[in-house]
Amino acid sequence: MNSAQNKILIIEDDLGLNELISEKISECGFQTHSTSSATEAINWLVDDNCPVLMIVDYSLNDMNAKDFISNIKSKNICLPPFIIATGQGDERIAVEMMKLGARDYIIKDTNLLQLLPTVINRIVKEIENENKLIQAEKEIKESEEKYRILLENSGIGVGVYSVDGRVLLFNQKALQNLGGKIEDYEGKSLIELYGEETGSAYLKRMQDASKSDISLEFEDNFHSPSGDYWFLSNHTRIKNANGDIIGIQVLSHDITERKKAEEALVKKVNELKFLNSLMIDRELKMVELKKEINELLVKSGLEKKYD
C-alpha cells in the first residue's frame, strides 16, 4: 500500500474551492491529493492508496457521496475515514451520511475555511488514538497466543484453581502429571476430583497458601493418580485489580526421572552392601558399582561420591 499516513484526499468538483481547501489543509501540515469527481477518486483509491482522511462533497457531478461510498465498499478496497461537505440546509443529508460512517460534516459557507483545520485536527487525533488502541489489542492477542503456546509446551505443569477449589486452567504437562484429560478436570472442584477427605485437605492447603504471597513446596512430592509420575508442587496466589484473591496457581515440577534415579541408587547401594558382606569379587564389583552410583548421583542432581 502506498504511504498516505499524512495525506488527505479532497473530492470537490468546484475547482476554486478545491484549491482553497487544499491550501488550508497544507497549512495544517498535511499533504493533499485533489480530485474533481467521484470516479477519479475511486480510481486513485483502487491504485492502492489509502489516505488518513477524505473530504467528500456530497453533490458531485458524476454521483453523490452516498453512491460514492457504496461504490467503494462494493469494490472491497480501502474505505478511509471521511468527512462530508454539504451546502447550507443539507444537514439532514449529512446526518444520513454519518450513519453510513462519516466522521463529521462541514457546511460550505463563509466559515468553511476557518473551521476546517479544527475539524480535521480533531478527527485525525481520534483516528490516531483508535489505531493505537487497535495496535495495542493486536499486541495483547499476540502476547496471549505466545504465552498460550509457551504454557502448552512448558515442561512445568501449570494449573489454576479458583479460591473455592475449582479447576480453571490446566496445561498438558499438568494433566500428564495428574494422569488425566482436560474433560476429567475442567470446572470440577477438588472434592469432586479427589473425594471428600482428600479434596477437603487439598482445598485447605490451597486456602492456607492464599494467606501468603507464595508457598513453595508445601508438600515434598506427589504421586500422580495413575502412579506413573512424581512431581513437586508450589502455589502462588492470584489477585485481581482490587487486590482480592481470586485463585491459586499451582506449578507442578515433574521429578519422575529423579525419583527413578533415587530408587535405582538405593537398589545399587543395597547391592553394594550385600556384595561387600559376602566379599564376592569385592574389588571388581566395588569399582563397577561405584561408577554406577556416581552416574546415578549425577542424575539425581547430587555430586559424585567416589573418585
PDB file of C-alpha atoms in Angstrom:
ATOM      1  CA  MET A   1       0.000   0.000   0.000  1.00  0.00           C
ATOM      2  CA  ASN A   2       1.275   3.448  -0.900  1.00  0.00           C
ATOM      3  CA  SER A   3       2.250   5.552   2.081  1.00  0.00           C
ATOM      4  CA  ALA A   4      -0.547   8.032   2.845  1.00  0.00           C
ATOM      5  CA  GLN A   5      -0.272   8.395   6.607  1.00  0.00           C
ATOM      6  CA  ASN A   6      -0.229  12.198   6.322  1.00  0.00           C
ATOM      7  CA  LYS A   7      -2.308  12.648   3.171  1.00  0.00           C
ATOM      8  CA  ILE A   8      -5.888  13.913   2.904  1.00  0.00           C
ATOM      9  CA  LEU A   9      -7.977  13.245  -0.198  1.00  0.00           C
ATOM     10  CA  ILE A  10     -10.165  16.166  -1.322  1.00  0.00           C
ATOM     11  CA  ILE A  11     -13.138  15.338  -3.583  1.00  0.00           C
ATOM     12  CA  GLU A  12     -14.733  18.620  -4.701  1.00  0.00           C
ATOM     13  CA  ASP A  13     -15.970  19.495  -8.206  1.00  0.00           C
ATOM     14  CA  ASP A  14     -15.732  23.268  -7.583  1.00  0.00           C
ATOM     15  CA  LEU A  15     -12.122  23.665  -8.686  1.00  0.00           C
ATOM     16  CA  GLY A  16     -11.666  27.039  -6.987  1.00  0.00           C
ATOM     17  CA  LEU A  17     -12.973  25.757  -3.649  1.00  0.00           C
ATOM     18  CA  ASN A  18     -10.985  22.570  -4.083  1.00  0.00           C
ATOM     19  CA  GLU A  19      -7.790  24.623  -4.389  1.00  0.00           C
ATOM     20  CA  LEU A  20      -8.659  26.771  -1.332  1.00  0.00           C
ATOM     21  CA  ILE A  21      -9.365  23.701   0.785  1.00  0.00           C
ATOM     22  CA  SER A  22      -6.086  22.113  -0.352  1.00  0.00           C
ATOM     23  CA  GLU A  23      -4.111  25.244   0.602  1.00  0.00           C
ATOM     24  CA  LYS A  24      -5.755  25.459   4.039  1.00  0.00           C
ATOM     25  CA  ILE A  25      -5.063  21.773   4.747  1.00  0.00           C
ATOM     26  CA  SER A  26      -1.449  22.139   3.628  1.00  0.00           C
ATOM     27  CA  GLU A  27      -1.058  24.994   6.126  1.00  0.00           C
ATOM     28  CA  CYS A  28      -2.004  22.471   8.847  1.00  0.00           C
ATOM     29  CA  GLY A  29       0.948  20.257   7.900  1.00  0.00           C
ATOM     30  CA  PHE A  30      -0.889  17.653   5.824  1.00  0.00           C
ATOM     31  CA  GLN A  31      -0.263  16.563   2.253  1.00  0.00           C
ATOM     32  CA  THR A  32      -3.236  16.604  -0.088  1.00  0.00           C
ATOM     33  CA  HIS A  33      -4.467  14.845  -3.185  1.00  0.00           C
ATOM     34  CA  SER A  34      -7.317  16.587  -5.019  1.00  0.00           C
ATOM     35  CA  THR A  35      -9.897  15.151  -7.393  1.00  0.00           C
ATOM     36  CA  SER A  36     -12.893  16.803  -9.027  1.00  0.00           C
ATOM     37  CA  SER A  37     -15.082  13.705  -9.385  1.00  0.00           C
ATOM     38  CA  ALA A  38     -16.041  10.551  -7.511  1.00  0.00           C
ATOM     39  CA  THR A  39     -14.826   8.395 -10.420  1.00  0.00           C
ATOM     40  CA  GLU A  40     -11.377   9.972 -10.328  1.00  0.00           C
ATOM     41  CA  ALA A  41     -11.228   9.459  -6.576  1.00  0.00           C
ATOM     42  CA  ILE A  42     -12.245   5.799  -6.881  1.00  0.00           C
ATOM     43  CA  ASN A  43      -9.550   5.180  -9.486  1.00  0.00           C
ATOM     44  CA  TRP A  44      -6.971   6.742  -7.164  1.00  0.00           C
ATOM     45  CA  LEU A  45      -8.113   4.565  -4.251  1.00  0.00           C
ATOM     46  CA  VAL A  46      -8.145   1.441  -6.417  1.00  0.00           C
ATOM     47  CA  ASP A  47      -4.483   2.163  -7.155  1.00  0.00           C
ATOM     48  CA  ASP A  48      -3.674   1.038  -3.605  1.00  0.00           C
ATOM     49  CA  ASN A  49      -3.867   4.481  -1.983  1.00  0.00           C
ATOM     50  CA  CYS A  50      -5.464   4.911   1.416  1.00  0.00           C
ATOM     51  CA  PRO A  51      -5.315   8.446   2.854  1.00  0.00           C
ATOM     52  CA  VAL A  52      -5.688   9.244   6.513  1.00  0.00           C
ATOM     53  CA  LEU A  53      -8.913  11.140   5.735  1.00  0.00           C
ATOM     54  CA  MET A  54     -11.225  12.134   2.854  1.00  0.00           C
ATOM     55  CA  ILE A  55     -13.231  15.329   2.488  1.00  0.00           C
ATOM     56  CA  VAL A  56     -16.142  14.473   0.201  1.00  0.00           C
ATOM     57  CA  ASP A  57     -18.550  16.936  -1.376  1.00  0.00           C
ATOM     58  CA  TYR A  58     -21.992  15.361  -1.136  1.00  0.00           C
ATOM     59  CA  SER A  59     -23.320  16.599  -4.511  1.00  0.00           C
ATOM     60  CA  LEU A  60     -20.653  15.646  -7.048  1.00  0.00           C
ATOM     61  CA  ASN A  61     -21.272  15.874 -10.802  1.00  0.00           C
ATOM     62  CA  ASP A  62     -20.991  12.137 -11.518  1.00  0.00           C
ATOM     63  CA  MET A  63     -22.551  10.718  -8.315  1.00  0.00           C
ATOM     64  CA  ASN A  64     -23.476  11.774  -4.811  1.00  0.00           C
ATOM     65  CA  ALA A  65     -21.426  10.898  -1.740  1.00  0.00           C
ATOM     66  CA  LYS A  66     -23.798   8.099  -0.743  1.00  0.00           C
ATOM     67  CA  ASP A  67     -23.294   6.315  -4.070  1.00  0.00           C
ATOM     68  CA  PHE A  68     -19.572   7.046  -3.894  1.00  0.00           C
ATOM     69  CA  ILE A  69     -19.227   5.304  -0.508  1.00  0.00           C
ATOM     70  CA  SER A  70     -21.366   2.363  -1.682  1.00  0.00           C
ATOM     71  CA  ASN A  71     -19.201   2.056  -4.791  1.00  0.00           C
ATOM     72  CA  ILE A  72     -16.008   1.897  -2.735  1.00  0.00           C
ATOM     73  CA  LYS A  73     -17.457  -0.759  -0.402  1.00  0.00           C
ATOM     74  CA  SER A  74     -18.568  -2.865  -3.358  1.00  0.00           C
ATOM     75  CA  LYS A  75     -15.014  -2.928  -4.736  1.00  0.00           C
ATOM     76  CA  ASN A  76     -13.631  -4.280  -1.447  1.00  0.00           C
ATOM     77  CA  ILE A  77     -10.931  -1.614  -1.300  1.00  0.00           C
ATOM     78  CA  CYS A  78      -9.748   0.638   1.495  1.00  0.00           C
ATOM     79  CA  LEU A  79     -12.518   2.921   2.763  1.00  0.00           C
ATOM     80  CA  PRO A  80     -10.690   5.720   4.565  1.00  0.00           C
ATOM     81  CA  PRO A  81     -12.367   7.797   7.283  1.00  0.00           C
ATOM     82  CA  PHE A  82     -14.311  10.627   5.641  1.00  0.00           C
ATOM     83  CA  ILE A  83     -15.955  13.998   6.241  1.00  0.00           C
ATOM     84  CA  ILE A  84     -18.975  15.116   4.228  1.00  0.00           C
ATOM     85  CA  ALA A  85     -19.130  18.659   2.866  1.00  0.00           C
ATOM     86  CA  THR A  86     -22.683  19.878   2.260  1.00  0.00           C
ATOM     87  CA  GLY A  87     -24.410  23.022   1.107  1.00  0.00           C
ATOM     88  CA  GLN A  88     -26.474  25.108   3.502  1.00  0.00           C
ATOM     89  CA  GLY A  89     -29.695  23.406   4.553  1.00  0.00           C
ATOM     90  CA  ASP A  90     -28.331  19.898   3.845  1.00  0.00           C
ATOM     91  CA  GLU A  91     -27.832  18.869   7.487  1.00  0.00           C
ATOM     92  CA  ARG A  92     -30.370  16.051   7.157  1.00  0.00           C
ATOM     93  CA  ILE A  93     -28.313  14.500   4.363  1.00  0.00           C
ATOM     94  CA  ALA A  94     -25.157  14.977   6.411  1.00  0.00           C
ATOM     95  CA  VAL A  95     -26.678  13.107   9.354  1.00  0.00           C
ATOM     96  CA  GLU A  96     -27.713  10.305   6.999  1.00  0.00           C
ATOM     97  CA  MET A  97     -24.109  10.074   5.784  1.00  0.00           C
ATOM     98  CA  MET A  98     -22.800   9.949   9.336  1.00  0.00           C
ATOM     99  CA  LYS A  99     -24.953   6.864   9.828  1.00  0.00           C
ATOM    100  CA  LEU A 100     -23.030   5.379   6.893  1.00  0.00           C
ATOM    101  CA  GLY A 101     -19.718   6.075   8.621  1.00  0.00           C
ATOM    102  CA  ALA A 102     -18.902   9.750   8.101  1.00  0.00           C
ATOM    103  CA  ARG A 103     -16.820  11.141  10.966  1.00  0.00           C
ATOM    104  CA  ASP A 104     -18.393  14.606  10.729  1.00  0.00           C
ATOM    105  CA  TYR A 105     -19.822  17.065   8.266  1.00  0.00           C
ATOM    106  CA  ILE A 106     -18.977  20.630   7.357  1.00  0.00           C
ATOM    107  CA  ILE A 107     -21.237  23.188   5.746  1.00  0.00           C
ATOM    108  CA  LYS A 108     -19.864  25.007   2.735  1.00  0.00           C
ATOM    109  CA  ASP A 109     -20.469  28.574   3.919  1.00  0.00           C
ATOM    110  CA  THR A 110     -18.265  31.571   4.668  1.00  0.00           C
ATOM    111  CA  ASN A 111     -16.880  29.866   7.804  1.00  0.00           C
ATOM    112  CA  LEU A 112     -15.757  26.713   5.990  1.00  0.00           C
ATOM    113  CA  LEU A 113     -12.055  27.500   5.667  1.00  0.00           C
ATOM    114  CA  GLN A 114     -11.883  28.868   9.195  1.00  0.00           C
ATOM    115  CA  LEU A 115     -13.465  25.776  10.785  1.00  0.00           C
ATOM    116  CA  LEU A 116     -11.808  23.173   8.578  1.00  0.00           C
ATOM    117  CA  PRO A 117      -8.438  22.921  10.449  1.00  0.00           C
ATOM    118  CA  THR A 118     -10.174  22.404  13.812  1.00  0.00           C
ATOM    119  CA  VAL A 119     -12.405  19.656  12.450  1.00  0.00           C
ATOM    120  CA  ILE A 120      -9.575  17.899  10.627  1.00  0.00           C
ATOM    121  CA  ASN A 121      -7.119  18.000  13.547  1.00  0.00           C
ATOM    122  CA  ARG A 122      -9.744  16.635  15.918  1.00  0.00           C
ATOM    123  CA  ILE A 123     -10.710  13.762  13.658  1.00  0.00           C
ATOM    124  CA  VAL A 124      -7.105  12.877  12.765  1.00  0.00           C
ATOM    125  CA  LYS A 125      -6.300  12.754  16.504  1.00  0.00           C
ATOM    126  CA  GLU A 126      -9.291  10.470  17.076  1.00  0.00           C
ATOM    127  CA  ILE A 127      -8.090   8.194  14.265  1.00  0.00           C
ATOM    128  CA  GLU A 128      -4.560   8.081  15.718  1.00  0.00           C
ATOM    129  CA  ASN A 129      -5.941   7.068  19.118  1.00  0.00           C
ATOM    130  CA  GLU A 130      -8.138   4.403  17.537  1.00  0.00           C
ATOM    131  CA  ASN A 131      -5.169   2.994  15.623  1.00  0.00           C
ATOM    132  CA  LYS A 132      -3.087   2.907  18.800  1.00  0.00           C
ATOM    133  CA  LEU A 133      -5.892   1.024  20.535  1.00  0.00           C
ATOM    134  CA  ILE A 134      -6.171  -1.453  17.646  1.00  0.00           C
ATOM    135  CA  GLN A 135      -2.399  -1.989  17.714  1.00  0.00           C
ATOM    136  CA  ALA A 136      -2.434  -2.474  21.490  1.00  0.00           C
ATOM    137  CA  GLU A 137      -5.247  -5.019  21.221  1.00  0.00           C
ATOM    138  CA  LYS A 138      -3.329  -6.817  18.459  1.00  0.00           C
ATOM    139  CA  GLU A 139      -0.191  -6.929  20.595  1.00  0.00           C
ATOM    140  CA  ILE A 140      -2.189  -8.247  23.551  1.00  0.00           C
ATOM    141  CA  LYS A 141      -3.655 -11.027  21.406  1.00  0.00           C
ATOM    142  CA  GLU A 142      -0.217 -11.887  20.026  1.00  0.00           C
ATOM    143  CA  SER A 143       1.200 -11.905  23.554  1.00  0.00           C
ATOM    144  CA  GLU A 144      -1.646 -14.106  24.793  1.00  0.00           C
ATOM    145  CA  GLU A 145      -1.084 -16.532  21.930  1.00  0.00           C
ATOM    146  CA  LYS A 146       2.665 -16.585  22.564  1.00  0.00           C
ATOM    147  CA  TYR A 147       2.193 -17.352  26.235  1.00  0.00           C
ATOM    148  CA  ARG A 148      -0.509 -19.910  25.447  1.00  0.00           C
ATOM    149  CA  ILE A 149       1.979 -21.752  23.235  1.00  0.00           C
ATOM    150  CA  LEU A 150       4.685 -21.460  25.882  1.00  0.00           C
ATOM    151  CA  LEU A 151       2.250 -22.710  28.515  1.00  0.00           C
ATOM    152  CA  GLU A 152       1.175 -25.713  26.470  1.00  0.00           C
ATOM    153  CA  ASN A 153       4.762 -26.653  25.640  1.00  0.00           C
ATOM    154  CA  SER A 154       6.174 -25.995  29.084  1.00  0.00           C
ATOM    155  CA  GLY A 155       7.980 -28.751  30.948  1.00  0.00           C
ATOM    156  CA  ILE A 156       6.346 -27.454  34.116  1.00  0.00           C
ATOM    157  CA  GLY A 157       2.747 -28.347  34.874  1.00  0.00           C
ATOM    158  CA  VAL A 158       0.561 -25.283  35.403  1.00  0.00           C
ATOM    159  CA  GLY A 159      -2.869 -25.465  36.978  1.00  0.00           C
ATOM    160  CA  VAL A 160      -5.059 -22.583  38.112  1.00  0.00           C
ATOM    161  CA  TYR A 161      -7.801 -23.045  40.682  1.00  0.00           C
ATOM    162  CA  SER A 162     -10.445 -20.650  41.944  1.00  0.00           C
ATOM    163  CA  VAL A 163     -10.459 -19.900  45.667  1.00  0.00           C
ATOM    164  CA  ASP A 164     -13.281 -22.416  46.132  1.00  0.00           C
ATOM    165  CA  GLY A 165     -11.090 -25.109  44.601  1.00  0.00           C
ATOM    166  CA  ARG A 166     -12.500 -25.366  41.076  1.00  0.00           C
ATOM    167  CA  VAL A 167     -10.194 -26.050  38.135  1.00  0.00           C
ATOM    168  CA  LEU A 168      -9.883 -23.028  35.835  1.00  0.00           C
ATOM    169  CA  LEU A 169      -6.880 -23.978  33.695  1.00  0.00           C
ATOM    170  CA  PHE A 170      -4.508 -26.886  33.173  1.00  0.00           C
ATOM    171  CA  ASN A 171      -1.751 -27.179  30.613  1.00  0.00           C
ATOM    172  CA  GLN A 172      -0.816 -30.505  29.063  1.00  0.00           C
ATOM    173  CA  LYS A 173       2.083 -31.107  31.429  1.00  0.00           C
ATOM    174  CA  ALA A 174      -0.146 -30.654  34.474  1.00  0.00           C
ATOM    175  CA  LEU A 175      -2.637 -33.113  33.001  1.00  0.00           C
ATOM    176  CA  GLN A 176       0.188 -35.527  32.309  1.00  0.00           C
ATOM    177  CA  ASN A 177       1.401 -35.179  35.899  1.00  0.00           C
ATOM    178  CA  LEU A 178      -2.087 -35.917  37.166  1.00  0.00           C
ATOM    179  CA  GLY A 179      -2.636 -38.719  34.675  1.00  0.00           C
ATOM    180  CA  GLY A 180      -5.894 -37.331  33.275  1.00  0.00           C
ATOM    181  CA  LYS A 181      -7.597 -35.498  30.426  1.00  0.00           C
ATOM    182  CA  ILE A 182      -8.932 -31.944  30.440  1.00  0.00           C
ATOM    183  CA  GLU A 183     -12.539 -33.157  30.495  1.00  0.00           C
ATOM    184  CA  ASP A 184     -11.701 -35.080  33.659  1.00  0.00           C
ATOM    185  CA  TYR A 185     -10.769 -31.856  35.472  1.00  0.00           C
ATOM    186  CA  GLU A 186     -12.167 -28.728  33.812  1.00  0.00           C
ATOM    187  CA  GLY A 187     -14.642 -26.896  36.050  1.00  0.00           C
ATOM    188  CA  LYS A 188     -14.673 -29.604  38.707  1.00  0.00           C
ATOM    189  CA  SER A 189     -13.884 -28.990  42.358  1.00  0.00           C
ATOM    190  CA  LEU A 190     -11.060 -30.619  44.276  1.00  0.00           C
ATOM    191  CA  ILE A 191     -13.618 -32.573  46.294  1.00  0.00           C
ATOM    192  CA  GLU A 192     -15.268 -33.856  43.103  1.00  0.00           C
ATOM    193  CA  LEU A 193     -11.862 -34.865  41.774  1.00  0.00           C
ATOM    194  CA  TYR A 194     -10.243 -36.391  44.841  1.00  0.00           C
ATOM    195  CA  GLY A 195     -13.131 -37.233  47.161  1.00  0.00           C
ATOM    196  CA  GLU A 196     -14.361 -35.518  50.300  1.00  0.00           C
ATOM    197  CA  GLU A 197     -11.449 -36.410  52.563  1.00  0.00           C
ATOM    198  CA  THR A 198      -8.574 -35.799  50.144  1.00  0.00           C
ATOM    199  CA  GLY A 199     -10.265 -32.889  48.370  1.00  0.00           C
ATOM    200  CA  SER A 200     -11.027 -31.064  51.621  1.00  0.00           C
ATOM    201  CA  ALA A 201      -7.436 -31.448  52.784  1.00  0.00           C
ATOM    202  CA  TYR A 202      -6.110 -30.197  49.453  1.00  0.00           C
ATOM    203  CA  LEU A 203      -8.532 -27.252  49.497  1.00  0.00           C
ATOM    204  CA  LYS A 204      -7.350 -26.312  52.996  1.00  0.00           C
ATOM    205  CA  ARG A 205      -3.743 -26.325  51.803  1.00  0.00           C
ATOM    206  CA  MET A 206      -4.749 -24.025  48.935  1.00  0.00           C
ATOM    207  CA  GLN A 207      -6.537 -21.675  51.308  1.00  0.00           C
ATOM    208  CA  ASP A 208      -3.511 -21.651  53.587  1.00  0.00           C
ATOM    209  CA  ALA A 209      -1.306 -20.885  50.600  1.00  0.00           C
ATOM    210  CA  SER A 210      -3.531 -17.917  49.712  1.00  0.00           C
ATOM    211  CA  LYS A 211      -2.679 -16.224  53.019  1.00  0.00           C
ATOM    212  CA  SER A 212       0.883 -15.569  51.911  1.00  0.00           C
ATOM    213  CA  ASP A 213       2.282 -14.343  48.603  1.00  0.00           C
ATOM    214  CA  ILE A 214       3.885 -17.663  47.829  1.00  0.00           C
ATOM    215  CA  SER A 215       4.131 -21.047  49.479  1.00  0.00           C
ATOM    216  CA  LEU A 216       6.901 -23.145  47.988  1.00  0.00           C
ATOM    217  CA  GLU A 217       6.805 -26.930  48.051  1.00  0.00           C
ATOM    218  CA  PHE A 218       4.303 -27.165  50.884  1.00  0.00           C
ATOM    219  CA  GLU A 219       4.242 -30.874  50.040  1.00  0.00           C
ATOM    220  CA  ASP A 220       7.553 -32.624  49.343  1.00  0.00           C
ATOM    221  CA  ASN A 221       6.260 -34.636  46.424  1.00  0.00           C
ATOM    222  CA  PHE A 222       3.220 -36.334  44.989  1.00  0.00           C
ATOM    223  CA  HIS A 223       2.478 -39.432  43.004  1.00  0.00           C
ATOM    224  CA  SER A 224       0.120 -38.868  40.108  1.00  0.00           C
ATOM    225  CA  PRO A 225      -3.224 -40.682  40.478  1.00  0.00           C
ATOM    226  CA  SER A 226      -2.014 -43.180  37.866  1.00  0.00           C
ATOM    227  CA  GLY A 227       1.169 -43.760  39.877  1.00  0.00           C
ATOM    228  CA  ASP A 228       3.300 -43.132  36.789  1.00  0.00           C
ATOM    229  CA  TYR A 229       4.627 -39.705  37.767  1.00  0.00           C
ATOM    230  CA  TRP A 230       6.258 -37.961  40.698  1.00  0.00           C
ATOM    231  CA  PHE A 231       6.092 -34.196  40.988  1.00  0.00           C
ATOM    232  CA  LEU A 232       6.847 -31.331  43.357  1.00  0.00           C
ATOM    233  CA  SER A 233       4.312 -28.541  43.765  1.00  0.00           C
ATOM    234  CA  ASN A 234       4.325 -24.873  44.723  1.00  0.00           C
ATOM    235  CA  HIS A 235       1.463 -22.371  44.942  1.00  0.00           C
ATOM    236  CA  THR A 236       1.163 -18.678  44.109  1.00  0.00           C
ATOM    237  CA  ARG A 237      -1.937 -16.658  44.857  1.00  0.00           C
ATOM    238  CA  ILE A 238      -3.641 -14.686  42.075  1.00  0.00           C
ATOM    239  CA  LYS A 239      -5.223 -11.282  42.771  1.00  0.00           C
ATOM    240  CA  ASN A 240      -7.486  -9.018  40.769  1.00  0.00           C
ATOM    241  CA  ALA A 241      -7.008  -5.259  40.310  1.00  0.00           C
ATOM    242  CA  ASN A 242      -8.673  -4.629  43.686  1.00  0.00           C
ATOM    243  CA  GLY A 243      -6.216  -6.910  45.471  1.00  0.00           C
ATOM    244  CA  ASP A 244      -8.777  -9.632  46.117  1.00  0.00           C
ATOM    245  CA  ILE A 245      -7.539 -13.212  45.915  1.00  0.00           C
ATOM    246  CA  ILE A 246      -9.382 -14.850  43.036  1.00  0.00           C
ATOM    247  CA  GLY A 247      -7.417 -18.032  42.576  1.00  0.00           C
ATOM    248  CA  ILE A 248      -4.322 -20.120  43.156  1.00  0.00           C
ATOM    249  CA  GLN A 249      -1.723 -21.029  40.552  1.00  0.00           C
ATOM    250  CA  VAL A 250      -0.172 -24.433  41.103  1.00  0.00           C
ATOM    251  CA  LEU A 251       3.128 -25.299  39.441  1.00  0.00           C
ATOM    252  CA  SER A 252       3.982 -28.990  39.338  1.00  0.00           C
ATOM    253  CA  HIS A 253       7.552 -29.958  38.543  1.00  0.00           C
ATOM    254  CA  ASP A 254       7.923 -33.455  37.127  1.00  0.00           C
ATOM    255  CA  ILE A 255      10.607 -35.309  39.118  1.00  0.00           C
ATOM    256  CA  THR A 256       9.848 -38.766  37.763  1.00  0.00           C
ATOM    257  CA  GLU A 257      13.369 -39.300  36.440  1.00  0.00           C
ATOM    258  CA  ARG A 258      14.880 -38.102  39.684  1.00  0.00           C
ATOM    259  CA  LYS A 259      12.709 -40.442  41.718  1.00  0.00           C
ATOM    260  CA  LYS A 260      13.629 -43.334  39.448  1.00  0.00           C
ATOM    261  CA  ALA A 261      17.283 -42.452  39.816  1.00  0.00           C
ATOM    262  CA  GLU A 262      16.910 -42.289  43.600  1.00  0.00           C
ATOM    263  CA  GLU A 263      15.199 -45.676  43.676  1.00  0.00           C
ATOM    264  CA  ALA A 264      17.892 -47.165  41.428  1.00  0.00           C
ATOM    265  CA  LEU A 265      20.541 -45.636  43.672  1.00  0.00           C
ATOM    266  CA  VAL A 266      19.036 -47.221  46.770  1.00  0.00           C
ATOM    267  CA  LYS A 267      18.923 -50.543  44.991  1.00  0.00           C
ATOM    268  CA  LYS A 268      22.577 -50.295  43.938  1.00  0.00           C
ATOM    269  CA  VAL A 269      23.649 -49.247  47.437  1.00  0.00           C
ATOM    270  CA  ASN A 270      21.889 -52.306  48.851  1.00  0.00           C
ATOM    271  CA  GLU A 271      23.624 -54.479  46.294  1.00  0.00           C
ATOM    272  CA  LEU A 272      26.904 -52.927  47.282  1.00  0.00           C
ATOM    273  CA  LYS A 273      26.282 -53.675  50.929  1.00  0.00           C
ATOM    274  CA  PHE A 274      25.290 -57.251  50.140  1.00  0.00           C
ATOM    275  CA  LEU A 275      28.320 -57.889  47.960  1.00  0.00           C
ATOM    276  CA  ASN A 276      30.585 -56.258  50.470  1.00  0.00           C
ATOM    277  CA  SER A 277      29.262 -58.508  53.206  1.00  0.00           C
ATOM    278  CA  LEU A 278      29.798 -61.637  51.119  1.00  0.00           C
ATOM    279  CA  MET A 279      33.217 -60.483  49.903  1.00  0.00           C
ATOM    280  CA  ILE A 280      32.437 -61.931  46.464  1.00  0.00           C
ATOM    281  CA  ASP A 281      34.578 -60.403  43.828  1.00  0.00           C
ATOM    282  CA  ARG A 282      34.728 -57.401  46.106  1.00  0.00           C
ATOM    283  CA  GLU A 283      37.186 -55.192  44.283  1.00  0.00           C
ATOM    284  CA  LEU A 284      35.769 -55.726  40.811  1.00  0.00           C
ATOM    285  CA  LYS A 285      32.188 -55.245  41.916  1.00  0.00           C
ATOM    286  CA  MET A 286      33.082 -52.221  44.026  1.00  0.00           C
ATOM    287  CA  VAL A 287      34.642 -50.447  41.065  1.00  0.00           C
ATOM    288  CA  GLU A 288      31.624 -51.203  38.850  1.00  0.00           C
ATOM    289  CA  LEU A 289      29.113 -50.221  41.497  1.00  0.00           C
ATOM    290  CA  LYS A 290      30.914 -47.028  42.444  1.00  0.00           C
ATOM    291  CA  LYS A 291      30.838 -45.976  38.810  1.00  0.00           C
ATOM    292  CA  GLU A 292      27.096 -46.683  38.600  1.00  0.00           C
ATOM    293  CA  ILE A 293      26.482 -44.914  41.896  1.00  0.00           C
ATOM    294  CA  ASN A 294      28.341 -41.820  40.659  1.00  0.00           C
ATOM    295  CA  GLU A 295      26.230 -41.805  37.490  1.00  0.00           C
ATOM    296  CA  LEU A 296      23.026 -42.129  39.488  1.00  0.00           C
ATOM    297  CA  LEU A 297      24.130 -39.391  41.889  1.00  0.00           C
ATOM    298  CA  VAL A 298      24.650 -37.054  38.955  1.00  0.00           C
ATOM    299  CA  LYS A 299      21.225 -37.927  37.541  1.00  0.00           C
ATOM    300  CA  SER A 300      19.740 -37.179  40.962  1.00  0.00           C
ATOM    301  CA  GLY A 301      21.343 -33.746  40.967  1.00  0.00           C
ATOM    302  CA  LEU A 302      23.992 -34.687  43.560  1.00  0.00           C
ATOM    303  CA  GLU A 303      27.771 -34.669  43.464  1.00  0.00           C
ATOM    304  CA  LYS A 304      29.834 -37.753  42.742  1.00  0.00           C
ATOM    305  CA  LYS A 305      30.781 -39.659  45.883  1.00  0.00           C
ATOM    306  CA  TYR A 306      33.634 -41.737  44.526  1.00  0.00           C
ATOM    307  CA  ASP A 307      36.749 -40.699  42.652  1.00  0.00           C
TER     308      ASP A 307
END
